[in-house]
CSV table of C-alpha atoms and ligand atoms in Angstrom, one decimal:
chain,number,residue,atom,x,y,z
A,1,UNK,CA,122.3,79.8,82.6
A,2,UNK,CA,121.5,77.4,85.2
A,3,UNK,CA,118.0,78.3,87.2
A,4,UNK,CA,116.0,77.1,89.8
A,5,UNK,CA,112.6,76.9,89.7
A,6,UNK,CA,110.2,76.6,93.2
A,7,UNK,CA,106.2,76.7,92.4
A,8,UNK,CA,104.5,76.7,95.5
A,9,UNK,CA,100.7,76.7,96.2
A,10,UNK,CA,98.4,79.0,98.4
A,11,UNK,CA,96.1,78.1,101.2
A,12,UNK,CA,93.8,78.2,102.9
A,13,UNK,CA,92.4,78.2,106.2
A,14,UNK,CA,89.6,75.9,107.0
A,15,UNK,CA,89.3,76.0,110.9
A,16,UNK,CA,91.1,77.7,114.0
A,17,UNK,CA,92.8,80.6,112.6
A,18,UNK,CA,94.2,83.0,115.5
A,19,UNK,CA,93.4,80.3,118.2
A,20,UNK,CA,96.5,78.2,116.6
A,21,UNK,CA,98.9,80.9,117.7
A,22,UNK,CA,97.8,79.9,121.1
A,23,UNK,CA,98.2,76.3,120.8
A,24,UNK,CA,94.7,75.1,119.1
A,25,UNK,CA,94.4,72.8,115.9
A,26,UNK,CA,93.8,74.3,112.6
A,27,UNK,CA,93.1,72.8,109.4
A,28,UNK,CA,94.0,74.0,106.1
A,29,UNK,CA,95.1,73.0,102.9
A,30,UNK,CA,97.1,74.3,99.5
A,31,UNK,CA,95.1,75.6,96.4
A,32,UNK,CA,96.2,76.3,93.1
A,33,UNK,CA,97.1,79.6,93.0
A,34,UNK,CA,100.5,79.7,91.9
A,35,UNK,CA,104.1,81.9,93.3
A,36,UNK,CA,106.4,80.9,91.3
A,37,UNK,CA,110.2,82.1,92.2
A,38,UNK,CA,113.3,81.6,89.9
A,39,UNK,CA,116.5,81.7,91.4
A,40,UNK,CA,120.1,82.2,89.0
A,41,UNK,CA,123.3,83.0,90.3
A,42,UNK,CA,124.5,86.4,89.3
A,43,UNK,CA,128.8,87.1,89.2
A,44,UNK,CA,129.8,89.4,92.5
A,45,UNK,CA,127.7,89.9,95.9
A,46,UNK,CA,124.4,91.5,94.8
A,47,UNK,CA,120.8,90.3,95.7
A,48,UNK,CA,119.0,91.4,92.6
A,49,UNK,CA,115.0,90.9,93.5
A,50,UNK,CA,112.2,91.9,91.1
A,51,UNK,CA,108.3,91.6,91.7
A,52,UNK,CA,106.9,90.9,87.5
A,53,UNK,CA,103.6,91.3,89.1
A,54,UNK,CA,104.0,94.6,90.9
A,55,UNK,CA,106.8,96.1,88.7
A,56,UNK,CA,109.4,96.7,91.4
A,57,UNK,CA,113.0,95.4,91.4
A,58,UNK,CA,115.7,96.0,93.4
A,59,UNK,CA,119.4,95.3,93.9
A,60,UNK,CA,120.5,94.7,98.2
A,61,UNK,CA,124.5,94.1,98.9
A,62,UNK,CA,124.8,91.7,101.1
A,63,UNK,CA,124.8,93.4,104.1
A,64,UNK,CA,121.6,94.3,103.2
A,65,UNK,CA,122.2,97.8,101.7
A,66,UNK,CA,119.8,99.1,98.7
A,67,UNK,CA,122.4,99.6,95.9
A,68,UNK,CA,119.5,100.1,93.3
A,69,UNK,CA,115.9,100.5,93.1
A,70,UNK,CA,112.9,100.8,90.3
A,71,UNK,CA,109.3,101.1,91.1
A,72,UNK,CA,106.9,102.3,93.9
A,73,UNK,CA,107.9,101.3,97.3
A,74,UNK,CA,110.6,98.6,95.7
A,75,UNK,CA,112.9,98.6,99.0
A,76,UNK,CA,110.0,98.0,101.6
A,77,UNK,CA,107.9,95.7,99.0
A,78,UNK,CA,111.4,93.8,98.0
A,79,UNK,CA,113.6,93.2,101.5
A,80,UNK,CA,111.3,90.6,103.2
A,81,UNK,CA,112.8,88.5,100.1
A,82,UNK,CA,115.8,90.0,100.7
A,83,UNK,CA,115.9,88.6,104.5
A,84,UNK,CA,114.3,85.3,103.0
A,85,UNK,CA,117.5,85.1,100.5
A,86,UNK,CA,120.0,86.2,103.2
A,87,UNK,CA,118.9,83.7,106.2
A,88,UNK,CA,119.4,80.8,103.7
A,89,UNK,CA,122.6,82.3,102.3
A,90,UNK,CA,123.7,82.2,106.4
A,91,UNK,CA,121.8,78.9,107.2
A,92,UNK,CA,123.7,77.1,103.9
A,93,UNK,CA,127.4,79.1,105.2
A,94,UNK,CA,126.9,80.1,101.5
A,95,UNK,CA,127.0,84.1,102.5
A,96,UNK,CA,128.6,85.7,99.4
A,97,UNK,CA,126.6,84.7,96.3
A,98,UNK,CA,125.1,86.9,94.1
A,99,UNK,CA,121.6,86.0,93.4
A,100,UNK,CA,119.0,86.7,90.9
A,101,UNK,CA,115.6,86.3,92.3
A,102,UNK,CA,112.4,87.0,90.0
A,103,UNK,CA,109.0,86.0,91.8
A,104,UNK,CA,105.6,86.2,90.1
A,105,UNK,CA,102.9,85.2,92.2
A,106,UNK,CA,98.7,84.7,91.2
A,107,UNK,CA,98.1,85.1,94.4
A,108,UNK,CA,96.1,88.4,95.7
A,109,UNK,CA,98.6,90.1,98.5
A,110,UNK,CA,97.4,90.2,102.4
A,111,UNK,CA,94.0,88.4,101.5
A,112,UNK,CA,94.7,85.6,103.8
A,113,UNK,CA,96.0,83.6,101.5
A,114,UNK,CA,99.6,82.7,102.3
A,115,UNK,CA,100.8,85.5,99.6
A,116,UNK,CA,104.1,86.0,102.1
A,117,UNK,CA,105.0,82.7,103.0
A,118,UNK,CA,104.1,81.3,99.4
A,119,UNK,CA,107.0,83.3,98.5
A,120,UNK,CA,109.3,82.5,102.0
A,121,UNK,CA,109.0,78.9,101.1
A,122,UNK,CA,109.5,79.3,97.6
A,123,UNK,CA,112.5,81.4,97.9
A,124,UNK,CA,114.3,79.4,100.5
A,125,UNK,CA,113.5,76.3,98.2
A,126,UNK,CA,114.9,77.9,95.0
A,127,UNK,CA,117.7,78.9,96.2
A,128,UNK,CA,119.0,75.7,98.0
A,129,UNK,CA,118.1,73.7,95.6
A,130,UNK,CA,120.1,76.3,92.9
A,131,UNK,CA,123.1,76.1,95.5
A,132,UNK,CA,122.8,71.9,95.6
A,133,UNK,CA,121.7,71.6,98.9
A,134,UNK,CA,118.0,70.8,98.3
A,135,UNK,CA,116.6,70.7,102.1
A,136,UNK,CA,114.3,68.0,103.5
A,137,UNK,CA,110.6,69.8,103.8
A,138,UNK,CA,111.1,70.0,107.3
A,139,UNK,CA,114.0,72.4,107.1
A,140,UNK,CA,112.6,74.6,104.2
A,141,UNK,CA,109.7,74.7,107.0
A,142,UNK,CA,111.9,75.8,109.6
A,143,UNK,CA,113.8,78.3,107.9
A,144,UNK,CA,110.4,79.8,106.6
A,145,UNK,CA,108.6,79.7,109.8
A,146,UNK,CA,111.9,80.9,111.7
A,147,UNK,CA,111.6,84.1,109.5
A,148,UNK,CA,108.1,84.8,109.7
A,149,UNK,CA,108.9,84.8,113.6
A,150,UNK,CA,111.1,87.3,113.2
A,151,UNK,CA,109.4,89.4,111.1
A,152,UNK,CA,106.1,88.8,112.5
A,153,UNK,CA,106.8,88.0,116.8
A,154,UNK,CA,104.0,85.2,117.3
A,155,UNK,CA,103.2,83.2,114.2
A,156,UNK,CA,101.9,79.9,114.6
A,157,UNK,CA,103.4,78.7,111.3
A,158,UNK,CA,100.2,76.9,109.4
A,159,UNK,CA,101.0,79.2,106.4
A,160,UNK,CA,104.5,77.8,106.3
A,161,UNK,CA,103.4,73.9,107.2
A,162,UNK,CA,100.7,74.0,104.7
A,163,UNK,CA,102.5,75.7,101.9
A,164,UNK,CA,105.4,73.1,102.4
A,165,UNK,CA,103.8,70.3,103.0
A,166,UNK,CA,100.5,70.6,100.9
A,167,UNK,CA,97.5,69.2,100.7
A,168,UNK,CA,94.9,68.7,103.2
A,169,UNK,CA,96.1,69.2,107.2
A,170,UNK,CA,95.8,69.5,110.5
A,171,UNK,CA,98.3,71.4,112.1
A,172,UNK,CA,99.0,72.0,115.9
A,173,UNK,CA,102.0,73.3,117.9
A,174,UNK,CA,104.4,73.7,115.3
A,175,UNK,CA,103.9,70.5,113.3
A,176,UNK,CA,101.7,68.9,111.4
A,177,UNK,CA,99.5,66.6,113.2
A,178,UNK,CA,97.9,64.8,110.6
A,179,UNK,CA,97.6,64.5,106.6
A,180,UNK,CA,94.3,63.9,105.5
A,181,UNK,CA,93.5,61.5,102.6
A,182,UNK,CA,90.4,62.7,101.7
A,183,UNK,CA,88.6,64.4,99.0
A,184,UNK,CA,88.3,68.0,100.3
A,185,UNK,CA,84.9,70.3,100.4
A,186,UNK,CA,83.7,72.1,97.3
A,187,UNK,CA,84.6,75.7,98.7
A,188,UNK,CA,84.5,79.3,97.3
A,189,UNK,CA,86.2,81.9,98.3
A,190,UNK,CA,85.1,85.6,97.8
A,191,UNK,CA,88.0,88.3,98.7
A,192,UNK,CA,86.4,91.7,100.1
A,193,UNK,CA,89.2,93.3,98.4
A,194,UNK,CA,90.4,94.9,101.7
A,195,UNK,CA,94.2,94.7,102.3
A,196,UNK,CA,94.6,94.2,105.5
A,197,UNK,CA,97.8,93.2,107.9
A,198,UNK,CA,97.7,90.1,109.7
A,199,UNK,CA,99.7,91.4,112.5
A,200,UNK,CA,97.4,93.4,113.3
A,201,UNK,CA,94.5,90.9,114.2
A,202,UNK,CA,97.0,88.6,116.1
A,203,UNK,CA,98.2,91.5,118.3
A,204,UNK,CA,93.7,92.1,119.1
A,205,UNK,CA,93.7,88.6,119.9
A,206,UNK,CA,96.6,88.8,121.9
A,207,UNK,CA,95.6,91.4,123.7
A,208,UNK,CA,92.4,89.7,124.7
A,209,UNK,CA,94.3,86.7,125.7
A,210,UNK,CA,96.3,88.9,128.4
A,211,UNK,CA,93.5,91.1,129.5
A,212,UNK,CA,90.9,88.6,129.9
A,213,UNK,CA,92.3,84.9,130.3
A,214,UNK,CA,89.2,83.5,131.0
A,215,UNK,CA,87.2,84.6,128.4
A,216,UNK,CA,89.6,83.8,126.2
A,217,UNK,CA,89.8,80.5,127.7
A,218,UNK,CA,86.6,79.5,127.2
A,219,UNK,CA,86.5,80.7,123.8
A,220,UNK,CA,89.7,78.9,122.3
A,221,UNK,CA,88.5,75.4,124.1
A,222,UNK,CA,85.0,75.9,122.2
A,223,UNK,CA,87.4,76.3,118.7
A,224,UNK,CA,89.4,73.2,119.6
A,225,UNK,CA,86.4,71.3,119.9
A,226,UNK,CA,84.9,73.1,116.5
A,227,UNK,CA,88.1,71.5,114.6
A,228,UNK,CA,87.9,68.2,116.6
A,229,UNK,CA,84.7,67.4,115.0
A,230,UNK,CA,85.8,69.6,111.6
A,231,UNK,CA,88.3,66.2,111.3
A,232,UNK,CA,85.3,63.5,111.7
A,233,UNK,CA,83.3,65.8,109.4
A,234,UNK,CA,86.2,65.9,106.5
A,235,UNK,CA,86.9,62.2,106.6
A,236,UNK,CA,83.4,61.1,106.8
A,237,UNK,CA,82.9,63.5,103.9
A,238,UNK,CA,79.7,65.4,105.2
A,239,UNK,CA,80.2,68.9,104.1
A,240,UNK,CA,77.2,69.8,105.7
A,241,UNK,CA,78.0,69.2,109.3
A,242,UNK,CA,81.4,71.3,108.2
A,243,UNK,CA,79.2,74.3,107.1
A,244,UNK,CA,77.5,74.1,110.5
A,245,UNK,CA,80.9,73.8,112.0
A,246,UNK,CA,82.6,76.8,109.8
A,247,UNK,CA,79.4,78.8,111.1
A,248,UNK,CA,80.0,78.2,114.6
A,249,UNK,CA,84.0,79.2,113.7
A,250,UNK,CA,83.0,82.2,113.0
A,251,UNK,CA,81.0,83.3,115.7
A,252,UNK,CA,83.8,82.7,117.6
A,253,UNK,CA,86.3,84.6,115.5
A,254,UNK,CA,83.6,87.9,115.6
A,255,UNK,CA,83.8,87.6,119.6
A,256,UNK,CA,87.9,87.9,119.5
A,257,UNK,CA,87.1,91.0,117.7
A,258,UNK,CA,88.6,89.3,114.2
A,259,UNK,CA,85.8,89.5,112.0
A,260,UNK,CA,84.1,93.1,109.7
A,261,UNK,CA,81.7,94.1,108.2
A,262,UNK,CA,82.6,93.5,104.7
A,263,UNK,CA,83.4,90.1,105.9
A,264,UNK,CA,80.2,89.3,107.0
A,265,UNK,CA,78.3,90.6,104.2
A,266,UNK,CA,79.9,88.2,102.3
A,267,UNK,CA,79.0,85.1,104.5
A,268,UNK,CA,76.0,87.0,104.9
A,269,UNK,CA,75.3,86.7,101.0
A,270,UNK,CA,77.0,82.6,100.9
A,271,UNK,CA,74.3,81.2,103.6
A,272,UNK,CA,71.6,83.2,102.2
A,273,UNK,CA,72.6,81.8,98.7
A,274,UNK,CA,72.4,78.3,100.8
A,275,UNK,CA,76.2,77.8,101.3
A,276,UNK,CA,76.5,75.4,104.0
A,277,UNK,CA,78.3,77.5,106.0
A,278,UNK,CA,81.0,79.9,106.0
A,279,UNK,CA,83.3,81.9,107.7
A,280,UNK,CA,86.7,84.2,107.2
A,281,UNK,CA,90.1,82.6,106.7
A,282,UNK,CA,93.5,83.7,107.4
A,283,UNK,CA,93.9,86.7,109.7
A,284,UNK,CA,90.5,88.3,109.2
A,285,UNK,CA,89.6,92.3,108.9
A,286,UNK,CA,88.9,92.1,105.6
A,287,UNK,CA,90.4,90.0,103.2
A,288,UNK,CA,88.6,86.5,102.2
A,289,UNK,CA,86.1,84.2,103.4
A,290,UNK,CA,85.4,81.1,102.3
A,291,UNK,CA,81.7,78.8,101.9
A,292,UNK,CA,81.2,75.1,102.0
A,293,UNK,CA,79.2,74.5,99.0
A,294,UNK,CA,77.3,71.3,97.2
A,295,UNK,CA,77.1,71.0,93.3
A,296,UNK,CA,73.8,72.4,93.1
A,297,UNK,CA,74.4,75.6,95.1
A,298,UNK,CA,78.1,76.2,93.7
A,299,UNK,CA,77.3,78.6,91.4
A,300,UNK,CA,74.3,80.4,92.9
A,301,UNK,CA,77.0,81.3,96.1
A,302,UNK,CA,79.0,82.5,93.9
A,303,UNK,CA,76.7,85.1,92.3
A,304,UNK,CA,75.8,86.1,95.5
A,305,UNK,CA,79.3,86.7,96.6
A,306,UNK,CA,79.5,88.7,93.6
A,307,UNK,CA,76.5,90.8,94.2
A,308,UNK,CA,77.7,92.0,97.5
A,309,UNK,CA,80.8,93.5,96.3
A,310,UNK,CA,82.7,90.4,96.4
A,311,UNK,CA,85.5,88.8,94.2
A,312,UNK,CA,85.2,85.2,93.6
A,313,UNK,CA,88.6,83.9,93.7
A,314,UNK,CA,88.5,81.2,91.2
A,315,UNK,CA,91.1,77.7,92.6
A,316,UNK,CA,91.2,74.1,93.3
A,317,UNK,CA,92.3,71.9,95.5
A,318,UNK,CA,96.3,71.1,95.4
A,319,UNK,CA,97.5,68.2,97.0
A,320,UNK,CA,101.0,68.9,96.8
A,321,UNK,CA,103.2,71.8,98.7
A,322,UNK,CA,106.2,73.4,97.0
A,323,UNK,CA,107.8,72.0,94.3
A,324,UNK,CA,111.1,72.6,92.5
A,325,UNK,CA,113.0,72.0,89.3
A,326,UNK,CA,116.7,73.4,87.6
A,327,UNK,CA,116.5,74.5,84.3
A,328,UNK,CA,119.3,75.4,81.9
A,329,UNK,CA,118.8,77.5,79.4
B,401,PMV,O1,98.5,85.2,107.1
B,401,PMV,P1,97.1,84.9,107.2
B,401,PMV,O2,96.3,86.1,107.1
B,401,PMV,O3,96.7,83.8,106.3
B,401,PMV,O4,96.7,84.3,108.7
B,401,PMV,C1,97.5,83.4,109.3
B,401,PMV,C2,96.7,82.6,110.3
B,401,PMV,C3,96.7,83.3,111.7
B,401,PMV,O5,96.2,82.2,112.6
B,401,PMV,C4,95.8,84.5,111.8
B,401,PMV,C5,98.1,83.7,112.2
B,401,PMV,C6,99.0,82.6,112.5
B,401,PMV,O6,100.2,82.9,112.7
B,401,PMV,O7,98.6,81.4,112.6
């Protein structure tokens, strides 16, 4: 049986998260935490989807009706793929298939790290490239980023960009501004273990943006400035100037009401463990942070992390985005 195979990476945010829905730069890049999603093609019309990692599986018809379901929650866990799987279907003029998707994904779920659109890219990868229409990058990115706009209303689409472009990247406006050739920061990322929806946090900062432009004003110009020099910092390779910038970040993301207090004992615990700096990635309200670290304190952050209730999420530096492969078998 003929199957395709997409592997794509996770990310993470180093700068202007939140303010790039409003226009800002952000920088981020892919890690090695792996989604991997196999596509075959299955005989009639069915969408067959199943999570290994969360033991739910479910079959959709193609107009998107549940035929079949196993598991806790399956039909609300499963049908973003389902949309993911039917949008390409549509964008291909391929509607009709039958499709067997499996997805299995090391990635820890609304932490931040790009769980969702790790799997959006992968899926919309696998399955063109099953179908023999593999898609330039730009399109995999459109069709993923185009989802996540419907599913989501504003997105600014780094997750997307970064996860299908990879490596290290600044990204502003719906494109990626520039590609970094340089040797990243030695980071670590601690997860507060807090689920949170990143939704959420955009519609707060949204919110703040309407009500009080000004502030807001003020605020976002002070980030753009933070990422401006976050670039000089990254390619002159002086991870201490980008602690003292991912500190200043953060500040700002506590004053758009993004941050919490599980966050901020972690970076509490990273700068007294003599992190660099540090600061929350992704949509904030719990999920992960992430510290700017040298050799010598690498392991002393960490422990700290620990201590304060935090999971050290162990991953390195990717400089790839998705990646796919058919395989018979
Ligand atoms: O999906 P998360 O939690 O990694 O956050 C994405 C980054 C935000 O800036 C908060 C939202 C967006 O669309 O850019």
């Amino acid at each position: 049986m003929l199957k395709a195979i997409a592997v794509s990476p996770a990310k993470v945010i180093l700068f202007g998260e939140h303010f790039v829905v409003s226009g800002n730069s952000a920088i981020s890049m892919t890690i090695d935490l792996p989604t991997v999603v196999t596509v075959e093609l299955l005989k009639g019309d069915e969408i067959q989807i199943r999570s290994e990692d969360l033991g739910v599986e479910a079959a959709f018809s193609p107009s998107g009706e549940i035929a079949q379901s196993a598991g806790a929650n399956a039909e609300d866990t499963l049908r973003p793929i389902f949309e993911v799987a039917d949008f390409t279907l549509k964008k291909l003029k391929q509607s009709g298939h039958g499709l067997k998707i499996a997805v299995k994904s090391r990635v820890p779920i609304g932490m931040g790290l790009g769980s969702s659109a790790a799997t959006a890219v992968g899926t919309v990868s696998a399955i063109t490239t099953l179908l023999g229409w593999p898609l330039p990058k730009e399109d995999v990115f459109d069709a993923a980023y185009s989802l996540e706009k419907i599913v989501h209303g504003h997105p600014s689409g780094v997750d997307q960009a970064t996860i299908t472009y990879g490596g290290l990247i600044s990204y502003r406006k719906g494109k990626v501004d520039a590609t970094l050739q340089v040797k990243p920061p030695m980071l670590i990322i601690g997860n507060t273990g807090k689920r949170r929806s990143t939704g959420e946090f955009v519609g707060r900062v949204k919110k703040l943006r309407e009500t009080e432009p000004k502030k807001y004003g003020t605020i976002a110009s002070e980030a753009q400035k933070i990422s401006e020099s976050a670039m000089g910092a990254l390619r002159n390779g002086q991870p201490e100037t980008l602690g003292a910038l991912m500190n200043e970040n953060q500040r700002l993301l506590e004053l758009v009401g993004v941050s919490s207090p599980d966050l901020e004992k972690l970076i509490s615990a990273a700068r007294s463990a003599e992190a660099f700096g540090a600061k929350l990635t992704g949509g904030g309200g719990g999920g992960c942070m992430i510290a700017v670290v040298g050799k010598t304190t690498c392991a002393r952050v960490s422990r700290s992390i620990q201590e304060a209730g935090g999971q050290v999420v162990p991953s390195e530096f990717v400089p790839h985005g998705v990646q796919t492969s058919l395989n018979e078998d």
